[in-house]
Amino acid sequence: MLTTSTRLRIQEILIRLSLGKEVTLEERIYINKYAMKNQNVSSWLRKASLIQRKRPVSNQLDELLDGLDLCSEEPHSTYNQDRDDIGEWFSGAPSWVRRS
């Protein structure tokens, strides 16, 4: 669980990141530390990255998928069934997507 001051600091950094403003390496490390442990921070980071890339939402299906937050942090990350193991590919997914 995040303290109020930690949450506000994280959100301030993510707002700057989403706007394409300067974010220091120390701030990126700070964000990633929390993103690895907290699913909400991980989701915020993905959303900030999407906003930074300014990916336009072209239809209602894209809007739904963005709202479900199923996207990858890597813009060119795709599953290749001939080369990738499906279990490893989902290893960074939220806990509700992973195998139980």
mmCIF file with all atom_site columns, C-alpha atoms in Angstrom:
data_model
loop_
_atom_site.group_PDB
_atom_site.id
_atom_site.type_symbol
_atom_site.label_atom_id
_atom_site.label_alt_id
_atom_site.label_comp_id
_atom_site.label_asym_id
_atom_site.label_entity_id
_atom_site.label_seq_id
_atom_site.pdbx_PDB_ins_code
_atom_site.Cartn_x
_atom_site.Cartn_y
_atom_site.Cartn_z
_atom_site.occupancy
_atom_site.B_iso_or_equiv
_atom_site.pdbx_formal_charge
_atom_site.auth_seq_id
_atom_site.auth_comp_id
_atom_site.auth_asym_id
_atom_site.auth_atom_id
_atom_site.pdbx_PDB_model_num
ATOM 1   C CA . MET A 1 1   ? 0.000   0.000   0.000   1.00 0.00 ? 1   MET A CA 1
ATOM 2   C CA . LEU A 1 2   ? 1.260   3.443   -0.883  1.00 0.00 ? 2   LEU A CA 1
ATOM 3   C CA . THR A 1 3   ? 1.413   6.385   1.455   1.00 0.00 ? 3   THR A CA 1
ATOM 4   C CA . THR A 1 4   ? -0.280  9.557   0.274   1.00 0.00 ? 4   THR A CA 1
ATOM 5   C CA . SER A 1 5   ? 3.044   11.343  -0.223  1.00 0.00 ? 5   SER A CA 1
ATOM 6   C CA . THR A 1 6   ? 4.483   8.418   -2.213  1.00 0.00 ? 6   THR A CA 1
ATOM 7   C CA . ARG A 1 7   ? 1.370   8.209   -4.410  1.00 0.00 ? 7   ARG A CA 1
ATOM 8   C CA . LEU A 1 8   ? 1.436   11.936  -5.086  1.00 0.00 ? 8   LEU A CA 1
ATOM 9   C CA . ARG A 1 9   ? 5.164   11.843  -5.965  1.00 0.00 ? 9   ARG A CA 1
ATOM 10  C CA . ILE A 1 10  ? 4.647   8.887   -8.304  1.00 0.00 ? 10  ILE A CA 1
ATOM 11  C CA . GLN A 1 11  ? 1.688   10.555  -10.002 1.00 0.00 ? 11  GLN A CA 1
ATOM 12  C CA . GLU A 1 12  ? 3.600   13.829  -10.409 1.00 0.00 ? 12  GLU A CA 1
ATOM 13  C CA . ILE A 1 13  ? 6.477   11.995  -12.092 1.00 0.00 ? 13  ILE A CA 1
ATOM 14  C CA . LEU A 1 14  ? 4.082   10.051  -14.334 1.00 0.00 ? 14  LEU A CA 1
ATOM 15  C CA . ILE A 1 15  ? 2.310   13.232  -15.400 1.00 0.00 ? 15  ILE A CA 1
ATOM 16  C CA . ARG A 1 16  ? 5.643   14.701  -16.497 1.00 0.00 ? 16  ARG A CA 1
ATOM 17  C CA . LEU A 1 17  ? 6.499   11.431  -18.263 1.00 0.00 ? 17  LEU A CA 1
ATOM 18  C CA . SER A 1 18  ? 3.178   11.377  -20.122 1.00 0.00 ? 18  SER A CA 1
ATOM 19  C CA . LEU A 1 19  ? 3.683   14.996  -21.235 1.00 0.00 ? 19  LEU A CA 1
ATOM 20  C CA . GLY A 1 20  ? 7.171   14.210  -22.551 1.00 0.00 ? 20  GLY A CA 1
ATOM 21  C CA . LYS A 1 21  ? 8.859   16.424  -19.984 1.00 0.00 ? 21  LYS A CA 1
ATOM 22  C CA . GLU A 1 22  ? 12.179  15.630  -18.332 1.00 0.00 ? 22  GLU A CA 1
ATOM 23  C CA . VAL A 1 23  ? 12.196  12.695  -15.911 1.00 0.00 ? 23  VAL A CA 1
ATOM 24  C CA . THR A 1 24  ? 15.521  11.836  -14.279 1.00 0.00 ? 24  THR A CA 1
ATOM 25  C CA . LEU A 1 25  ? 17.031  8.379   -14.155 1.00 0.00 ? 25  LEU A CA 1
ATOM 26  C CA . GLU A 1 26  ? 16.573  8.342   -10.378 1.00 0.00 ? 26  GLU A CA 1
ATOM 27  C CA . GLU A 1 27  ? 12.865  9.104   -10.817 1.00 0.00 ? 27  GLU A CA 1
ATOM 28  C CA . ARG A 1 28  ? 12.509  6.334   -13.399 1.00 0.00 ? 28  ARG A CA 1
ATOM 29  C CA . ILE A 1 29  ? 14.196  3.879   -11.031 1.00 0.00 ? 29  ILE A CA 1
ATOM 30  C CA . TYR A 1 30  ? 11.897  5.063   -8.235  1.00 0.00 ? 30  TYR A CA 1
ATOM 31  C CA . ILE A 1 31  ? 8.800   4.500   -10.398 1.00 0.00 ? 31  ILE A CA 1
ATOM 32  C CA . ASN A 1 32  ? 9.973   1.081   -11.608 1.00 0.00 ? 32  ASN A CA 1
ATOM 33  C CA . LYS A 1 33  ? 10.682  -0.037  -8.030  1.00 0.00 ? 33  LYS A CA 1
ATOM 34  C CA . TYR A 1 34  ? 7.057   0.584   -7.120  1.00 0.00 ? 34  TYR A CA 1
ATOM 35  C CA . ALA A 1 35  ? 5.690   -0.656  -10.459 1.00 0.00 ? 35  ALA A CA 1
ATOM 36  C CA . MET A 1 36  ? 7.306   -4.060  -9.873  1.00 0.00 ? 36  MET A CA 1
ATOM 37  C CA . LYS A 1 37  ? 5.559   -4.395  -6.492  1.00 0.00 ? 37  LYS A CA 1
ATOM 38  C CA . ASN A 1 38  ? 2.275   -2.563  -6.986  1.00 0.00 ? 38  ASN A CA 1
ATOM 39  C CA . GLN A 1 39  ? -0.184  -3.378  -9.770  1.00 0.00 ? 39  GLN A CA 1
ATOM 40  C CA . ASN A 1 40  ? -1.763  0.091   -9.642  1.00 0.00 ? 40  ASN A CA 1
ATOM 41  C CA . VAL A 1 41  ? 1.582   1.825   -10.172 1.00 0.00 ? 41  VAL A CA 1
ATOM 42  C CA . SER A 1 42  ? 2.371   -0.590  -12.999 1.00 0.00 ? 42  SER A CA 1
ATOM 43  C CA . SER A 1 43  ? -0.944  0.296   -14.641 1.00 0.00 ? 43  SER A CA 1
ATOM 44  C CA . TRP A 1 44  ? -0.314  4.036   -14.198 1.00 0.00 ? 44  TRP A CA 1
ATOM 45  C CA . LEU A 1 45  ? 3.122   3.652   -15.786 1.00 0.00 ? 45  LEU A CA 1
ATOM 46  C CA . ARG A 1 46  ? 1.693   1.832   -18.824 1.00 0.00 ? 46  ARG A CA 1
ATOM 47  C CA . LYS A 1 47  ? -0.984  4.482   -19.266 1.00 0.00 ? 47  LYS A CA 1
ATOM 48  C CA . ALA A 1 48  ? 1.575   7.290   -19.004 1.00 0.00 ? 48  ALA A CA 1
ATOM 49  C CA . SER A 1 49  ? 3.707   5.554   -21.639 1.00 0.00 ? 49  SER A CA 1
ATOM 50  C CA . LEU A 1 50  ? 0.711   5.222   -23.966 1.00 0.00 ? 50  LEU A CA 1
ATOM 51  C CA . ILE A 1 51  ? -0.147  8.886   -23.538 1.00 0.00 ? 51  ILE A CA 1
ATOM 52  C CA . GLN A 1 52  ? 3.471   9.837   -24.235 1.00 0.00 ? 52  GLN A CA 1
ATOM 53  C CA . ARG A 1 53  ? 3.401   7.872   -27.494 1.00 0.00 ? 53  ARG A CA 1
ATOM 54  C CA . LYS A 1 54  ? 0.132   9.697   -28.326 1.00 0.00 ? 54  LYS A CA 1
ATOM 55  C CA . ARG A 1 55  ? -1.509  6.617   -29.761 1.00 0.00 ? 55  ARG A CA 1
ATOM 56  C CA . PRO A 1 56  ? -4.865  7.829   -31.070 1.00 0.00 ? 56  PRO A CA 1
ATOM 57  C CA . VAL A 1 57  ? -7.965  5.875   -30.107 1.00 0.00 ? 57  VAL A CA 1
ATOM 58  C CA . SER A 1 58  ? -9.688  5.305   -33.425 1.00 0.00 ? 58  SER A CA 1
ATOM 59  C CA . ASN A 1 59  ? -12.810 3.386   -32.422 1.00 0.00 ? 59  ASN A CA 1
ATOM 60  C CA . GLN A 1 60  ? -14.824 2.044   -29.503 1.00 0.00 ? 60  GLN A CA 1
ATOM 61  C CA . LEU A 1 61  ? -13.001 -1.300  -29.505 1.00 0.00 ? 61  LEU A CA 1
ATOM 62  C CA . ASP A 1 62  ? -9.621  0.425   -29.096 1.00 0.00 ? 62  ASP A CA 1
ATOM 63  C CA . GLU A 1 63  ? -11.118 2.556   -26.336 1.00 0.00 ? 63  GLU A CA 1
ATOM 64  C CA . LEU A 1 64  ? -12.393 -0.575  -24.558 1.00 0.00 ? 64  LEU A CA 1
ATOM 65  C CA . LEU A 1 65  ? -9.021  -2.326  -24.847 1.00 0.00 ? 65  LEU A CA 1
ATOM 66  C CA . ASP A 1 66  ? -7.230  0.750   -23.523 1.00 0.00 ? 66  ASP A CA 1
ATOM 67  C CA . GLY A 1 67  ? -9.661  0.885   -20.626 1.00 0.00 ? 67  GLY A CA 1
ATOM 68  C CA . LEU A 1 68  ? -9.011  -2.779  -19.793 1.00 0.00 ? 68  LEU A CA 1
ATOM 69  C CA . ASP A 1 69  ? -5.277  -1.981  -19.607 1.00 0.00 ? 69  ASP A CA 1
ATOM 70  C CA . LEU A 1 70  ? -4.177  -5.213  -21.308 1.00 0.00 ? 70  LEU A CA 1
ATOM 71  C CA . CYS A 1 71  ? -1.420  -3.535  -23.288 1.00 0.00 ? 71  CYS A CA 1
ATOM 72  C CA . SER A 1 72  ? 2.267   -4.241  -23.007 1.00 0.00 ? 72  SER A CA 1
ATOM 73  C CA . GLU A 1 73  ? 4.853   -1.768  -21.750 1.00 0.00 ? 73  GLU A CA 1
ATOM 74  C CA . GLU A 1 74  ? 6.867   -2.553  -24.867 1.00 0.00 ? 74  GLU A CA 1
ATOM 75  C CA . PRO A 1 75  ? 5.351   -0.923  -27.962 1.00 0.00 ? 75  PRO A CA 1
ATOM 76  C CA . HIS A 1 76  ? 6.525   -3.690  -30.322 1.00 0.00 ? 76  HIS A CA 1
ATOM 77  C CA . SER A 1 77  ? 6.020   -6.663  -28.031 1.00 0.00 ? 77  SER A CA 1
ATOM 78  C CA . THR A 1 78  ? 4.024   -9.400  -29.725 1.00 0.00 ? 78  THR A CA 1
ATOM 79  C CA . TYR A 1 79  ? 3.678   -13.119 -29.157 1.00 0.00 ? 79  TYR A CA 1
ATOM 80  C CA . ASN A 1 80  ? 5.284   -15.381 -31.765 1.00 0.00 ? 80  ASN A CA 1
ATOM 81  C CA . GLN A 1 81  ? 4.040   -18.971 -31.318 1.00 0.00 ? 81  GLN A CA 1
ATOM 82  C CA . ASP A 1 82  ? 7.019   -20.443 -33.195 1.00 0.00 ? 82  ASP A CA 1
ATOM 83  C CA . ARG A 1 83  ? 9.591   -18.691 -31.046 1.00 0.00 ? 83  ARG A CA 1
ATOM 84  C CA . ASP A 1 84  ? 8.009   -17.776 -27.692 1.00 0.00 ? 84  ASP A CA 1
ATOM 85  C CA . ASP A 1 85  ? 6.719   -19.748 -24.721 1.00 0.00 ? 85  ASP A CA 1
ATOM 86  C CA . ILE A 1 86  ? 3.211   -18.571 -23.849 1.00 0.00 ? 86  ILE A CA 1
ATOM 87  C CA . GLY A 1 87  ? 3.885   -18.909 -20.096 1.00 0.00 ? 87  GLY A CA 1
ATOM 88  C CA . GLU A 1 88  ? 6.966   -16.697 -20.267 1.00 0.00 ? 88  GLU A CA 1
ATOM 89  C CA . TRP A 1 89  ? 5.192   -14.196 -22.510 1.00 0.00 ? 89  TRP A CA 1
ATOM 90  C CA . PHE A 1 90  ? 2.520   -13.640 -19.832 1.00 0.00 ? 90  PHE A CA 1
ATOM 91  C CA . SER A 1 91  ? 5.013   -13.560 -16.946 1.00 0.00 ? 91  SER A CA 1
ATOM 92  C CA . GLY A 1 92  ? 4.746   -9.771  -16.627 1.00 0.00 ? 92  GLY A CA 1
ATOM 93  C CA . ALA A 1 93  ? 0.950   -9.750  -16.789 1.00 0.00 ? 93  ALA A CA 1
ATOM 94  C CA . PRO A 1 94  ? -1.237  -8.707  -13.867 1.00 0.00 ? 94  PRO A CA 1
ATOM 95  C CA . SER A 1 95  ? -1.930  -11.451 -11.334 1.00 0.00 ? 95  SER A CA 1
ATOM 96  C CA . TRP A 1 96  ? -5.506  -11.974 -12.569 1.00 0.00 ? 96  TRP A CA 1
ATOM 97  C CA . VAL A 1 97  ? -4.187  -12.923 -16.054 1.00 0.00 ? 97  VAL A CA 1
ATOM 98  C CA . ARG A 1 98  ? -1.452  -15.348 -14.923 1.00 0.00 ? 98  ARG A CA 1
ATOM 99  C CA . ARG A 1 99  ? -2.025  -19.039 -14.314 1.00 0.00 ? 99  ARG A CA 1
ATOM 100 C CA . SER A 1 100 ? -3.167  -19.937 -10.830 1.00 0.00 ? 100 SER A CA 1
#
